[in-house]
CSV table of C-alpha atoms in Angstrom, one decimal:
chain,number,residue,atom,x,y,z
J,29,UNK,CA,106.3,90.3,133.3
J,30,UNK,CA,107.1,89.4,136.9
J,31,UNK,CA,105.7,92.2,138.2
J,32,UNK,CA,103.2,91.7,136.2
J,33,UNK,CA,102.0,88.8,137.1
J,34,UNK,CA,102.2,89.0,140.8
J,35,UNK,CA,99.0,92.0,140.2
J,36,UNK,CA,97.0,88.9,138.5
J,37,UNK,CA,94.4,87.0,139.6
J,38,UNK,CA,94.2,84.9,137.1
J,39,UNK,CA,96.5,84.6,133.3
J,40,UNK,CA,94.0,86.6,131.6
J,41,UNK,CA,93.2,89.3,129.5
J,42,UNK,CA,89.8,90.9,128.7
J,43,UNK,CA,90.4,90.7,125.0
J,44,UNK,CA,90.3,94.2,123.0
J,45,UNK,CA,86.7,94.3,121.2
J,46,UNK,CA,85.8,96.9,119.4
J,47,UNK,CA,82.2,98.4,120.7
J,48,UNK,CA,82.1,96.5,123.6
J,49,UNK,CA,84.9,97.0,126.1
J,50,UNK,CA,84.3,100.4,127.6
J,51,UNK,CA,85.3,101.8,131.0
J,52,UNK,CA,83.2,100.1,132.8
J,53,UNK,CA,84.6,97.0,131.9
J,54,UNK,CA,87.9,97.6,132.1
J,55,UNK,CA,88.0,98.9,135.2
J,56,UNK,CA,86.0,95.9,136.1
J,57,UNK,CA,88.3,93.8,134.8
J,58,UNK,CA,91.3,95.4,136.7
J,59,UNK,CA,89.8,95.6,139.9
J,60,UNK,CA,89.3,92.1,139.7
J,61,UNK,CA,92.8,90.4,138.7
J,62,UNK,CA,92.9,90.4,135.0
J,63,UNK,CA,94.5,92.7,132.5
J,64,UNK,CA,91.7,94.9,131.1
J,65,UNK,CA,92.4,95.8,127.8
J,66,UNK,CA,90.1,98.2,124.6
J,67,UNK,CA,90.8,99.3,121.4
J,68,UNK,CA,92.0,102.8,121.5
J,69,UNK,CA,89.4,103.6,118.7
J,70,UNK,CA,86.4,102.7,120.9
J,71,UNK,CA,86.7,106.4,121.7
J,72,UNK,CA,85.9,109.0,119.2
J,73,UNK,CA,88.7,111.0,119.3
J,74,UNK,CA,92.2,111.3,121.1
J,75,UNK,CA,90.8,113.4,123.2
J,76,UNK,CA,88.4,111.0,124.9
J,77,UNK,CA,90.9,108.4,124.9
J,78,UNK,CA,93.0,110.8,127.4
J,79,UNK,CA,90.0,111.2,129.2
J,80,UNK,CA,88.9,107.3,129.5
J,81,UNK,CA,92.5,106.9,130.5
J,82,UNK,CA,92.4,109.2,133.4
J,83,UNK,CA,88.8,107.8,134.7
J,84,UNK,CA,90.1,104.5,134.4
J,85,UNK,CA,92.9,105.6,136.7
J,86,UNK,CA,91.0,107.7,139.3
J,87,UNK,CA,88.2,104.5,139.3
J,88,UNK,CA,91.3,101.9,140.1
J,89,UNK,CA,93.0,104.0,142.4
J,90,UNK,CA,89.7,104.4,144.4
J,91,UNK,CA,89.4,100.8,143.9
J,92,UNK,CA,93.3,100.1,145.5
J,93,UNK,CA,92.3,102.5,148.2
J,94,UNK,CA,89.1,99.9,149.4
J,95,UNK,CA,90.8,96.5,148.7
J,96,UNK,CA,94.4,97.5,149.7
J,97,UNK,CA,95.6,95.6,146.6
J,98,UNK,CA,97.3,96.6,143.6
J,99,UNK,CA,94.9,96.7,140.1
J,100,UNK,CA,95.9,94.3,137.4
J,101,UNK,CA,97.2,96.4,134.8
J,102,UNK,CA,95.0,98.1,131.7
J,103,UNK,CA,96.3,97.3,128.2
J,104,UNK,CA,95.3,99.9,125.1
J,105,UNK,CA,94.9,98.0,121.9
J,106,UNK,CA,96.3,100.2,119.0
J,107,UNK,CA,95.7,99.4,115.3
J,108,UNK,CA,98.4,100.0,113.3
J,109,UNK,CA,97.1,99.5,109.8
J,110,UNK,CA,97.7,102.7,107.7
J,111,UNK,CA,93.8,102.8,107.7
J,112,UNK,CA,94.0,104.1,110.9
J,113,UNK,CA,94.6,107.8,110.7
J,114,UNK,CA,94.2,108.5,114.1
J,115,UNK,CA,97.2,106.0,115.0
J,116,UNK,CA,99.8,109.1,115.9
J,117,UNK,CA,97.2,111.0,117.7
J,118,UNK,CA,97.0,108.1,119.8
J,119,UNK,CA,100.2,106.7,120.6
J,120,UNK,CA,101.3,110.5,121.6
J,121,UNK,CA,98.0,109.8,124.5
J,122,UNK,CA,99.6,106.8,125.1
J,123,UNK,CA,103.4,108.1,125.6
J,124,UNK,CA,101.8,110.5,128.0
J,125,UNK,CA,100.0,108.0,130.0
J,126,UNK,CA,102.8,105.2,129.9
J,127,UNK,CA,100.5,101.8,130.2
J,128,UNK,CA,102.6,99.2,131.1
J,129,UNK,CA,101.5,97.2,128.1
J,130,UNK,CA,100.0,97.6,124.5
J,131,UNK,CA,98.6,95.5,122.3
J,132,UNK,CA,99.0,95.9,118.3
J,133,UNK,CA,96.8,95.0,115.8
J,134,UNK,CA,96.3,94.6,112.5
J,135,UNK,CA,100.0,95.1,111.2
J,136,UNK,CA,103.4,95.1,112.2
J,137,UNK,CA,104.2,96.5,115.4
J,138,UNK,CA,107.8,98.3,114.4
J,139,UNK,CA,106.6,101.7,113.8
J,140,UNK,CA,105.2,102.1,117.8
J,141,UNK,CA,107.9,99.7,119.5
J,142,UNK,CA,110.9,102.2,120.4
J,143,UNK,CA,108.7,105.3,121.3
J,144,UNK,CA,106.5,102.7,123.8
J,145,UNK,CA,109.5,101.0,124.8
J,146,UNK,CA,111.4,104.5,125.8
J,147,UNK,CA,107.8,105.1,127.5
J,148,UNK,CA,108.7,101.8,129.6
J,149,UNK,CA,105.4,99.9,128.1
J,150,UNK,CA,106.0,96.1,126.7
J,151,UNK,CA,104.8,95.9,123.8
J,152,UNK,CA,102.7,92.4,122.6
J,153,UNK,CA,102.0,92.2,119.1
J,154,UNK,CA,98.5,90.2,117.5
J,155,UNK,CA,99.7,87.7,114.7
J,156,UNK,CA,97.6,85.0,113.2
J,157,UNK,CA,100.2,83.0,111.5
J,158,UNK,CA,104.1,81.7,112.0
J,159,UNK,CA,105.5,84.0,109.9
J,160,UNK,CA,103.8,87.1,111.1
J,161,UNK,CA,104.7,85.5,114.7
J,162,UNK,CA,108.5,85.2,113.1
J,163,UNK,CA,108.3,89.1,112.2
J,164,UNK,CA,106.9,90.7,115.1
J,165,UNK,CA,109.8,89.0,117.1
J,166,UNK,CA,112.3,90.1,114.9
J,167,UNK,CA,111.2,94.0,114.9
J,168,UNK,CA,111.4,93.6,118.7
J,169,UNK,CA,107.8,92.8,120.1
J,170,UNK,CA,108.2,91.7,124.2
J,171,UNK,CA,105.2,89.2,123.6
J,172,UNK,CA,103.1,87.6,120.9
J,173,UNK,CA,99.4,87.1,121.0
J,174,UNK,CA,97.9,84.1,118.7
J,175,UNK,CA,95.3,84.6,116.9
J,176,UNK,CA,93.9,80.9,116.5
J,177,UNK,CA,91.1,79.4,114.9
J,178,UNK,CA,87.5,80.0,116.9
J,179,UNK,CA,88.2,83.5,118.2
J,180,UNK,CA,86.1,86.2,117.7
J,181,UNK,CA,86.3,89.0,115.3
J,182,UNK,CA,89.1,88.8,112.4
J,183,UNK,CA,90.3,85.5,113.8
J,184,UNK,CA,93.4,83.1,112.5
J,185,UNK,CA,92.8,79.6,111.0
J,186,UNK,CA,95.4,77.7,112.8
J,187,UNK,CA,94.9,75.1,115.0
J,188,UNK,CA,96.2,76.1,119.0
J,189,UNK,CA,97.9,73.5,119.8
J,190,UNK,CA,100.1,73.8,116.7
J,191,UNK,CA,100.2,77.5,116.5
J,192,UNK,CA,101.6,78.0,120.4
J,193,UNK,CA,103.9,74.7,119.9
J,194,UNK,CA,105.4,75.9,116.5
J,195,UNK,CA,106.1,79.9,118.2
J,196,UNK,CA,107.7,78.3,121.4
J,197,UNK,CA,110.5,76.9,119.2
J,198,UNK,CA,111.4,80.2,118.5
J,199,UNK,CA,110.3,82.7,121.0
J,200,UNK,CA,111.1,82.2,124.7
J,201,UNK,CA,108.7,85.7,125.8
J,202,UNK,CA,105.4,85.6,126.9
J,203,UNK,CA,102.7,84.2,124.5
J,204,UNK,CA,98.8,84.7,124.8
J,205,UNK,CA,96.4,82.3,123.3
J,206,UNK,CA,93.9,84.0,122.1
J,207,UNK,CA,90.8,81.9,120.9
J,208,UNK,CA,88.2,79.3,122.6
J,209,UNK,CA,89.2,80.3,126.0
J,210,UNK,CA,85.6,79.6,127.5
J,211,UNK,CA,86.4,79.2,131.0
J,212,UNK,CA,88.9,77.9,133.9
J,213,UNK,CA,89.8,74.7,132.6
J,214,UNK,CA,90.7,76.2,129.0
J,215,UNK,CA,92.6,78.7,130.5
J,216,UNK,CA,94.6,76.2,132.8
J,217,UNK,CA,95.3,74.0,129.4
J,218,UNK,CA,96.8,77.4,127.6
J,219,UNK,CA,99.2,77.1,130.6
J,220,UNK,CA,100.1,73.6,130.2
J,221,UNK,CA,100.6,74.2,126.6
J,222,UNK,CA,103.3,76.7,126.7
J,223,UNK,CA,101.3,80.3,127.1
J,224,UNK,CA,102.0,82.8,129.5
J,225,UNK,CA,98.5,84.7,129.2
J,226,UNK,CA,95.1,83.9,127.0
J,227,UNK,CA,92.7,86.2,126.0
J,228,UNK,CA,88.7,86.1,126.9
J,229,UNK,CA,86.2,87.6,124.4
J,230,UNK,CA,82.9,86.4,124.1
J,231,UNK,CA,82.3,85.7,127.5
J,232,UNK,CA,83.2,89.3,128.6
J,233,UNK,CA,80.9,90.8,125.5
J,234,UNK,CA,78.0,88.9,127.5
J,235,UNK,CA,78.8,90.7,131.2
J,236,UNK,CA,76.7,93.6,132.7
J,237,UNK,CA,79.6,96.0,132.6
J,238,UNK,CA,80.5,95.2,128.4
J,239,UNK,CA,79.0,98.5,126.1
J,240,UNK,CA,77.6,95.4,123.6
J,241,UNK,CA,73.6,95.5,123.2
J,242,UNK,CA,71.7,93.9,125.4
J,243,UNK,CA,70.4,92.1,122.5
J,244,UNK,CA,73.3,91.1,121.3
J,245,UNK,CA,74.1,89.7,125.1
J,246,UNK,CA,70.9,87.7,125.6
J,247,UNK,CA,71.9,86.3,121.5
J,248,UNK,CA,75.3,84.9,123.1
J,249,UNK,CA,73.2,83.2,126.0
J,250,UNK,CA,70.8,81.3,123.4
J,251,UNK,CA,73.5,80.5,121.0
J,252,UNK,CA,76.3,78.1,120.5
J,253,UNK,CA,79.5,77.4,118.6
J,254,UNK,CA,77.5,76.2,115.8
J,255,UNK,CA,75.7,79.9,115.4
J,256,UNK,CA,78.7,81.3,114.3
J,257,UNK,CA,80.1,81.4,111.0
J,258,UNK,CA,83.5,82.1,109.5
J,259,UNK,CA,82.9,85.2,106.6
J,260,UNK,CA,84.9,87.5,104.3
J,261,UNK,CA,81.8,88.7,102.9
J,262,UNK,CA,82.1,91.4,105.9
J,263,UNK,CA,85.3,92.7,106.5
J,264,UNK,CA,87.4,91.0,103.6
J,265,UNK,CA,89.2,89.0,106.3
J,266,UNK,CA,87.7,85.8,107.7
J,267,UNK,CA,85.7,87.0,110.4
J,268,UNK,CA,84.1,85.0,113.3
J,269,UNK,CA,79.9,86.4,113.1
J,270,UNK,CA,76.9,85.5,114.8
J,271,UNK,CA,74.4,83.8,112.4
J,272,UNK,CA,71.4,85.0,114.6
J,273,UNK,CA,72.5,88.8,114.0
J,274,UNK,CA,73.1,88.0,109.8
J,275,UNK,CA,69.7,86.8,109.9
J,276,UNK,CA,67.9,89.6,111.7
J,277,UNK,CA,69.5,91.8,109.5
J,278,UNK,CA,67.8,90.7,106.3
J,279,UNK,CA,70.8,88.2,105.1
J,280,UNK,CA,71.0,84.9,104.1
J,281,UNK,CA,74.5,83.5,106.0
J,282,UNK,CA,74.3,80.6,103.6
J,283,UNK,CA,74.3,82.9,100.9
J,284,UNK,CA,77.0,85.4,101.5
J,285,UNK,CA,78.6,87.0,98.6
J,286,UNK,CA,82.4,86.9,98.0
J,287,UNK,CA,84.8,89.3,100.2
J,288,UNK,CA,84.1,92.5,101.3
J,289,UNK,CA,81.4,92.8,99.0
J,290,UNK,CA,78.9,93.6,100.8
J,291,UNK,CA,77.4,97.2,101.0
J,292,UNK,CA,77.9,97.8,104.5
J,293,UNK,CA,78.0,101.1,106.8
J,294,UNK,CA,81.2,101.7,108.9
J,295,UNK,CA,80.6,105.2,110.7
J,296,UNK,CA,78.0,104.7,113.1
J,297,UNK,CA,76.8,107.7,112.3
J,298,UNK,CA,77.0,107.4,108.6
J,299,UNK,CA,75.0,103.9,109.4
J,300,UNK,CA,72.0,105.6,111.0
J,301,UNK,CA,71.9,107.6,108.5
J,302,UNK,CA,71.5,105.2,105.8
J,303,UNK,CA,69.7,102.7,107.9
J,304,UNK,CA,71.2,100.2,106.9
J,305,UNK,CA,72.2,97.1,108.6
J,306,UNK,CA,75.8,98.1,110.1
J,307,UNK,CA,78.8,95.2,110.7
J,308,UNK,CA,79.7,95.2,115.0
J,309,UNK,CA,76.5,97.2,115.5
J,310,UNK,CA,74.1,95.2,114.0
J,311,UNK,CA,75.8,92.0,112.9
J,312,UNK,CA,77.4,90.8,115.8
J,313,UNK,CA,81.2,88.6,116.4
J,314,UNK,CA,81.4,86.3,118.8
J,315,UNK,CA,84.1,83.3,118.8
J,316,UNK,CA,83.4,79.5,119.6
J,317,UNK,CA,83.6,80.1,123.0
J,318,UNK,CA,80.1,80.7,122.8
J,319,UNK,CA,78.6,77.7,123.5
J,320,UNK,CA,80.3,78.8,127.0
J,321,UNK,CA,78.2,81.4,127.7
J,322,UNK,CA,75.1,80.5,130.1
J,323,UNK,CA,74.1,84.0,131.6
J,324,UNK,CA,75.1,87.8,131.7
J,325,UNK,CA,77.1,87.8,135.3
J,326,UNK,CA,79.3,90.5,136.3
J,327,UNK,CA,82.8,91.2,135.7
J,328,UNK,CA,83.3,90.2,139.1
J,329,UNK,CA,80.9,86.8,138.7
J,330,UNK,CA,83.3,86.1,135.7
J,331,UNK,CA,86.4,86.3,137.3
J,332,UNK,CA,85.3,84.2,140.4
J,333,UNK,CA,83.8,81.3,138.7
J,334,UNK,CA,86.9,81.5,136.1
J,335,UNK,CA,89.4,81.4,139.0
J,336,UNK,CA,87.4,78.6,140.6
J,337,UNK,CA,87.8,76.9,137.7
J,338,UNK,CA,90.9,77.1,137.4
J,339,UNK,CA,92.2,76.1,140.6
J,340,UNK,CA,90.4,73.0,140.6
J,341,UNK,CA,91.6,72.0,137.3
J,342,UNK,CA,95.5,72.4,138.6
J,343,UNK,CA,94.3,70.4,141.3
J,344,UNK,CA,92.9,67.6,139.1
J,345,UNK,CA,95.8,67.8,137.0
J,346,UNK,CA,98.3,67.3,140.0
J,347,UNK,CA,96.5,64.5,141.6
J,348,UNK,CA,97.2,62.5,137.5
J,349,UNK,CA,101.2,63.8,136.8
């Protein structure tokens, strides 16, 4: 993580989200200090995850060349639910391109951790309670990412504070908060608290560079914390959703049926075929960090202001302790 970290900017990652971080964004992100990171299956096929790997790498390297700096470094996200039958195609692109971290998601992590780790990539698994947390660590995960309550997509339920608290009294590696992170001061709390990295979602959705809609970017601009809405009725896992996109898809987000039950499309393709109202294409995630989000700036913009923010909330912090 050392030499991690003296690559970064800032503590940060561009949190994985599915649809909307691309290769324009990550190689934003990268280029500017901060780990960028997308979910493997935001590309259609193996094949053009081994070819957004390599023009990630020529555009950072070209990037390096200009600023004479080092890029922070890009993270894959793999899931590694059973669902996901493209999860060996993937993790052999991976073992070929040796990242220097991955992020897993949706499951344990043990069935990727010694082929990445004999590929030299750490490996940080997503967990959204203790004992998920507990089990990562014990199968060997290098760092833990905490789901909390208020992030985007599937999110946790447990409060921050208590989640990061409760894992640091039984994991000494590096922890990433992921949830709420809204800007400088946030992320310079997570730091205080006991975390070595935090995510940034929502904030990144709404950047020039993010693959989201530009609908759904100019949504997170007029909304706030209080537009979104904790379901099941989507995914069958409590799931952070923008009300505005529930609405303007014909629902009622006060009158959601029970989990997973409604008749959704998943392919996009299958979706436009059906036309019908599609979950991440039509109705929209966003976590509470919304009421954080003012404008659509660039990755760049982002970064600055968040660094700026930072700084001058260490410095506040040092002139009271």
């Amino acid at each position: 993580m050392t030499s991690l970290r003296a690559r970064l900017r800032l503590p940060l990652i561009a949190a994985p989200m599915f649809l909307v971080s691309g290769i324009d964004l990550v190689s934003a992100a990268c280029a500017n200090g901060v780990i960028g990171s997308f979910p493997t299956v935001n590309c259609r096929t193996a094949g053009e995850l081994e070819a957004w790997l390599g023009e990630i790498a020529t555009r950072l390297a070209r990037a390096g060349d200009a600023s004479g700096e080092a890029a922070a470094p890009v993270c894959p996200n793999l899931i590694v639910h059973r669902s996901n039958a493209r999860l060996q195609d993937d993790l052999a692109v991976l073992l070929r391109h040796r990242p220097e971290l991955v992020i897993t998601s949706v499951g344990s992590p043990a069935p990727v951790i010694a082929p990445l780790h004999d590929a030299g990539t750490l490996v940080f698994a997503d967990v959204a309670s203790i004992r998920h947390a507990e089990r990562a660590a014990e199968a060997g995960a290098d760092g833990l990412v905490l789901l909390t309550a208020g992030a985007g997509g599937q999110t946790g339920w447990l409060n921050p504070f208590a989640f990061v608290r409760a894992v640091r009294a039984f994991f000494a590696g590096p922890v990433v908060l992921a949830g709420g992170i809204s800007d400088g001061v946030a992320l310079r709390a997570a730091a205080v608290l006991g975390c070595d990295l935090a995510y940034m979602g929502t904030k990144f959705i709404a950047t020039r560079e993010s693959m989201a809609d530009g609908r759904y970017k100019a949504m997170l601009v007029d909304s706030s914390a209080d537009d979104v809405l904790l379901t099941s009725a989507f995914t069958g896992l409590p799931t952070s959703m923008l009300r505005p996109s529930i609405v303007a898809a014909g629902l009622d987000p006060d009158a959601l049926p029970a989990r997973g039950a409604i008749e959704i499309g998943t392919d996009i393709d299958v979706g436009a075929r059906e036309n019908r109202p599609k979950r991440w294409r039509d109705i929209w995630s966003a976590g509470h960090a919304t009421s954080g989000v003012s404008d659509i700036p660039s990755v760049a913009d982002l970064v600055a202001r968040t660094a700026d923010e930072y700084d001058r909330a260490g410095a506040m912090r040092g002139a009271f302790v």
